[in-house]
XYZ file of C-alpha atoms in Angstrom:
370
model
C -67.540 -22.748 -43.748
C -65.642 -22.497 -40.528
C -67.347 -23.963 -37.497
C -67.471 -21.865 -34.375
C -65.541 -23.322 -31.458
C -67.785 -24.173 -28.590
C -66.668 -22.633 -25.296
C -67.396 -24.888 -22.310
C -69.411 -23.256 -19.612
C -69.073 -23.798 -15.908
C -71.583 -26.083 -14.434
C -73.785 -24.388 -11.942
C -74.106 -26.200 -8.638
C -77.399 -25.838 -6.910
C -77.513 -23.892 -3.679
C -78.604 -26.887 -1.606
C -75.638 -28.951 -2.720
C -73.208 -26.099 -1.989
C -74.588 -25.707 1.528
C -74.275 -29.451 2.027
C -70.628 -29.359 0.912
C -69.853 -26.521 3.317
C -71.455 -28.328 6.247
C -69.543 -31.514 5.457
C -66.230 -29.610 5.216
C -66.810 -27.940 8.596
C -67.542 -31.297 10.197
C -64.402 -32.821 8.659
C -62.279 -29.918 9.907
C -63.562 -30.394 13.453
C -62.791 -34.094 13.296
C -59.243 -33.421 12.065
C -58.669 -30.830 14.818
C -59.916 -33.255 17.449
C -57.664 -36.001 16.107
C -54.619 -33.682 16.177
C -55.299 -32.747 19.806
C -55.556 -36.370 20.797
C -52.325 -37.150 18.957
C -50.472 -34.327 20.734
C -51.805 -35.506 24.065
C -50.599 -39.016 23.384
C -47.137 -37.754 22.368
C -46.900 -35.679 25.567
C -47.736 -38.736 27.662
C -45.098 -40.799 25.834
C -42.528 -38.033 26.395
C -43.206 -38.012 30.130
C -42.997 -41.783 30.346
C -39.868 -42.012 28.147
C -37.207 -41.424 30.964
C -38.666 -44.244 33.012
C -38.502 -46.623 30.057
C -34.909 -45.565 29.233
C -33.855 -46.138 32.837
C -35.230 -49.694 32.658
C -33.339 -50.489 29.453
C -30.066 -52.447 29.742
C -26.856 -50.492 29.173
C -25.583 -50.569 25.621
C -21.928 -51.273 24.851
C -19.961 -48.049 24.404
C -18.883 -47.288 20.848
C -15.210 -47.565 19.980
C -13.151 -44.564 21.024
C -15.542 -43.432 23.751
C -15.603 -44.134 27.442
C -17.794 -47.154 28.246
C -20.819 -46.779 30.449
C -20.459 -47.858 34.092
C -20.974 -51.600 34.616
C -20.188 -52.552 31.013
C -17.167 -54.288 29.504
C -15.339 -52.119 26.957
C -15.107 -53.503 23.483
C -11.618 -54.599 22.493
C -9.951 -52.671 19.695
C -8.957 -54.198 16.477
C -5.171 -54.795 16.265
C -3.377 -52.380 13.927
C -1.803 -53.599 10.741
C 1.914 -53.023 10.149
C 1.082 -50.320 7.587
C -1.086 -48.442 10.096
C 1.576 -48.760 12.760
C 4.222 -47.260 10.427
C 1.884 -44.404 9.467
C 1.150 -43.545 13.096
C 4.826 -43.721 14.012
C 5.630 -41.339 11.153
C 2.957 -38.889 12.357
C 4.309 -38.974 15.916
C 7.877 -38.411 14.704
C 6.768 -35.467 12.583
C 4.972 -33.837 15.552
C 8.029 -34.397 17.732
C 10.329 -32.766 15.168
C 7.956 -29.786 14.842
C 7.819 -29.360 18.639
C 11.621 -29.446 18.904
C 11.945 -26.914 16.064
C 9.504 -24.506 17.751
C 11.408 -24.810 21.049
C 14.698 -24.050 19.330
C 13.248 -21.063 17.464
C 11.798 -19.649 20.697
C 15.082 -20.091 22.543
C 16.977 -18.428 19.676
C 14.546 -15.461 19.699
C 14.986 -15.037 23.457
C 18.795 -15.125 23.104
C 18.682 -12.549 20.293
C 16.476 -10.223 22.360
C 18.730 -10.534 25.385
C 21.828 -9.803 23.320
C 20.130 -6.793 21.695
C 19.004 -5.508 25.096
C 22.476 -5.896 26.588
C 24.121 -4.185 23.614
C 21.592 -1.336 23.662
C 22.349 -0.665 27.343
C 26.124 -1.110 27.207
C 27.658 -0.537 23.798
C 25.014 1.148 21.631
C 23.064 4.432 22.129
C 25.741 6.359 23.999
C 24.864 9.986 24.748
C 27.056 12.122 22.528
C 25.262 15.490 22.440
C 22.930 17.543 24.654
C 20.749 20.051 22.815
C 19.178 22.859 24.864
C 16.147 24.912 23.854
C 15.780 28.519 25.084
C 18.981 28.704 27.196
C 19.471 32.490 26.863
C 16.166 33.290 28.580
C 17.366 31.386 31.662
C 20.650 33.387 31.898
C 22.770 30.288 31.284
C 24.771 28.899 28.378
C 24.365 25.502 26.782
C 27.736 24.453 28.249
C 26.591 25.365 31.784
C 23.329 23.455 31.417
C 25.114 20.408 29.973
C 27.719 20.449 32.740
C 25.144 20.735 35.556
C 22.871 18.024 34.122
C 25.066 15.296 35.567
C 25.270 13.438 32.243
C 28.688 12.144 31.149
C 28.877 12.272 27.363
C 30.273 9.246 25.560
C 29.863 6.884 28.526
C 26.275 7.138 29.756
C 23.639 5.173 27.879
C 20.504 6.809 26.485
C 18.241 4.042 27.825
C 19.713 3.924 31.319
C 19.662 7.718 31.704
C 17.194 8.850 34.382
C 15.412 11.792 32.747
C 13.703 12.959 35.963
C 17.018 13.045 37.792
C 18.658 15.034 34.982
C 15.810 17.574 35.042
C 16.040 17.846 38.844
C 19.813 18.433 38.669
C 19.335 21.274 36.192
C 16.553 22.927 38.203
C 18.437 22.753 41.512
C 21.972 23.569 40.353
C 20.806 26.406 38.088
C 18.260 28.305 40.222
C 16.988 30.651 37.512
C 15.640 27.653 35.567
C 12.133 27.134 36.869
C 11.400 23.952 34.920
C 13.481 21.608 32.769
C 11.979 19.013 30.444
C 14.297 16.270 29.187
C 13.555 13.867 26.304
C 15.483 11.170 24.443
C 16.307 11.665 20.775
C 17.725 8.472 19.294
C 20.325 7.410 18.606
C 22.595 9.607 20.783
C 21.004 12.942 21.805
C 19.311 14.387 24.865
C 16.952 17.302 24.240
C 16.491 19.717 27.146
C 13.813 22.429 27.142
C 14.220 24.990 29.944
C 11.665 27.481 31.243
C 13.187 30.445 33.153
C 11.868 31.917 36.379
C 12.054 35.505 37.608
C 12.707 37.277 40.876
C 9.474 38.140 42.679
C 10.704 39.380 46.078
C 13.762 39.860 48.288
C 13.848 38.565 51.869
C 16.235 40.112 54.391
C 18.646 37.313 55.321
C 21.724 37.936 57.468
C 23.536 41.015 56.231
C 22.009 40.859 52.761
C 18.955 39.708 50.871
C 17.727 36.399 49.486
C 15.971 36.594 46.131
C 13.018 34.248 45.580
C 10.517 33.673 42.795
C 6.748 33.526 43.166
C 6.820 29.832 44.172
C 9.364 30.443 46.917
C 12.397 29.084 45.065
C 15.660 30.509 46.442
C 17.448 32.086 43.483
C 20.362 34.192 44.665
C 21.935 35.816 47.730
C 22.866 39.517 47.328
C 24.001 42.405 49.520
C 21.331 44.804 48.286
C 17.777 44.313 47.081
C 17.492 44.837 43.301
C 15.647 47.902 42.095
C 12.000 47.255 41.304
C 11.810 44.131 43.494
C 9.545 44.158 46.539
C 11.056 43.423 49.953
C 9.226 40.639 51.783
C 9.037 40.740 55.568
C 7.996 37.524 57.305
C 8.666 35.593 60.502
C 9.452 32.311 58.728
C 12.629 30.448 59.619
C 14.258 28.496 56.820
C 17.616 27.142 55.756
C 19.444 28.875 52.928
C 19.863 26.424 50.048
C 19.907 27.964 46.582
C 17.879 26.037 44.029
C 15.542 24.636 46.692
C 12.102 25.869 47.700
C 11.274 27.532 50.998
C 9.296 25.083 53.077
C 10.876 21.960 51.578
C 12.951 20.134 54.182
C 14.310 16.595 54.359
C 14.361 16.597 58.154
C 11.271 15.335 59.993
C 12.288 17.223 63.113
C 11.526 20.581 61.465
C 7.973 19.644 60.460
C 6.408 22.659 62.188
C 8.898 25.114 60.689
C 8.430 23.530 57.278
C 4.644 23.850 57.475
C 4.896 27.481 58.603
C 7.251 28.252 55.719
C 4.852 26.630 53.240
C 1.945 28.707 54.560
C 4.040 31.879 54.275
C 4.946 31.116 50.670
C 1.329 30.340 49.791
C 0.148 33.631 51.318
C 2.861 35.538 49.451
C 1.845 33.813 46.217
C -1.819 34.737 46.681
C -0.866 38.367 47.318
C 1.297 38.488 44.183
C -1.499 36.963 42.076
C -3.988 39.476 43.466
C -1.602 42.356 42.681
C -1.204 41.116 39.129
C -4.966 40.748 38.732
C -5.617 44.273 40.031
C -2.832 45.736 37.886
C -1.134 47.344 40.893
C 2.582 47.769 40.231
C 5.488 49.490 41.986
C 4.945 47.642 45.280
C 8.198 48.030 47.228
C 7.304 46.275 50.489
C 5.134 43.301 51.477
C 4.810 42.811 55.235
C 3.102 39.555 56.269
C 4.639 39.159 59.706
C 1.142 39.508 61.133
C -1.405 37.755 58.917
C -4.187 39.792 60.551
C -2.528 43.085 59.591
C -1.042 42.646 56.118
C 0.705 45.806 54.898
C 1.951 46.825 51.463
C 4.059 49.820 50.456
C 3.400 51.615 47.177
C 6.404 53.481 45.668
C 7.956 53.830 49.149
C 5.460 56.569 49.993
C 1.948 55.118 50.467
C 1.215 52.415 53.039
C -1.703 50.133 52.194
C -3.306 48.518 55.245
C -5.158 45.390 54.103
C -5.915 43.693 57.409
C -6.549 39.978 56.767
C -6.413 38.324 53.357
C -10.209 38.151 53.117
C -11.543 39.797 49.941
C -7.991 40.488 48.846
C -8.977 41.150 45.222
C -11.589 43.722 46.257
C -9.180 45.501 48.581
C -6.455 45.841 45.977
C -8.993 46.910 43.344
C -10.180 49.654 45.697
C -6.554 50.660 46.314
C -5.991 51.113 42.578
C -9.075 53.329 42.274
C -8.107 55.382 45.349
C -4.527 55.940 44.172
C -5.727 56.952 40.701
C -8.349 59.346 42.092
C -6.042 61.061 44.583
C -2.829 61.150 42.546
C -1.244 64.603 42.369
C 1.124 65.975 39.750
C 4.245 65.725 41.920
C 3.698 62.073 42.884
C 5.524 62.650 46.167
C 2.633 62.414 48.548
C 3.228 60.217 51.596
C 0.622 58.704 53.845
C -1.535 55.640 54.246
C -4.697 54.112 52.853
C -6.828 51.956 55.136
C -8.549 49.205 53.132
C -9.745 47.061 56.004
C -13.392 48.122 55.568
C -14.468 47.322 52.019
C -15.863 48.956 49.889
C -14.541 52.072 51.677
C -11.009 53.441 51.676
C -9.705 55.895 54.282
C -6.614 57.880 53.324
C -4.332 59.808 55.667
C -1.505 62.275 55.008
C -0.059 62.114 58.506
C 3.132 60.066 58.114
C 6.532 61.619 58.218
C 8.043 58.258 57.274
C 6.034 56.180 54.840
C 7.289 52.930 56.279
C 6.439 53.770 59.941
C 2.867 55.000 60.558
C 2.331 57.662 63.221
C -0.493 57.463 65.731
C -2.013 60.923 65.308
C -5.669 61.855 65.227
C -6.336 64.067 62.258
C -9.208 64.462 59.873
C -9.690 61.564 57.528
C -11.166 61.713 54.075
C -13.481 58.944 53.083
C -13.480 57.742 49.503
C -16.329 55.471 48.536
C -15.222 53.289 45.657
C -18.039 50.766 45.831
């Protein structure tokens, strides 16, 4: 018969003995903690006293290859063997050869770059063609733009070409080009993009008229003002120079005249922008000789009195509403509209000549467009 295996059982420890073990363990733990604290305290005291002990120690001889301490005699080096001397000499010679090779390579690279730079600015990259974008809109041909650019084909280099100067030559010598943008196109082409400008007003000058654009650029001198172009009346003195801007002078003596011309052009520009914003067309006269009594003429028959330039947009908006409300079928009515008191407009039909107001006292009709 098989015998049953006896399973050992855990020995039960009495409660008194277990309590005694726990008490002993707690006491031992306290003793160990106390001993550790004392040990740390002793180490801290040694650490504080260590610099004083090191300062009292005699200086040690410096190790080989390092700088000896002050007041000590450096240790003498061991003499090199012939084999070590040959090895060190070979290493020095190799470093010297490498240094010389690097210097030669650097010098050769510098020479190559200088030669390439000189060739690129003298022999290579000659300007052979000038391509113009949008020349027809500016009323000029490609040949005219190329000729007035100041660039000599076949001789001038693409790198040395001053693009700003070329653009300035085109804008000044060809007045109807408002802006010219010039770019390089390697290896031998200049690309010119021109933006045309248009006539905005005609100023009476001498026996004829001077046409200008909205920025005050002098475009052309003619005997008669073109149809559909407003005549500008102003007290500004300026020098006729087609392609230049009114108010731009190289002489410092004419600083006051130049500033007055600039202010006139700026006022004219603000009026033109306000007219465009209000949608008021067919303006045939702009009189800004007196900035406190600005006057416009609509279709050579209605005089618009604006007063100062304050609230210019509101005044021109009221003028558009008044003209639309009082338009007749014949469209031949002459008179004046007073827009100096906004939002009111006072219209009069008392002018025999639309350009010269008469001083008569007749009934006025008030039109509230506010």
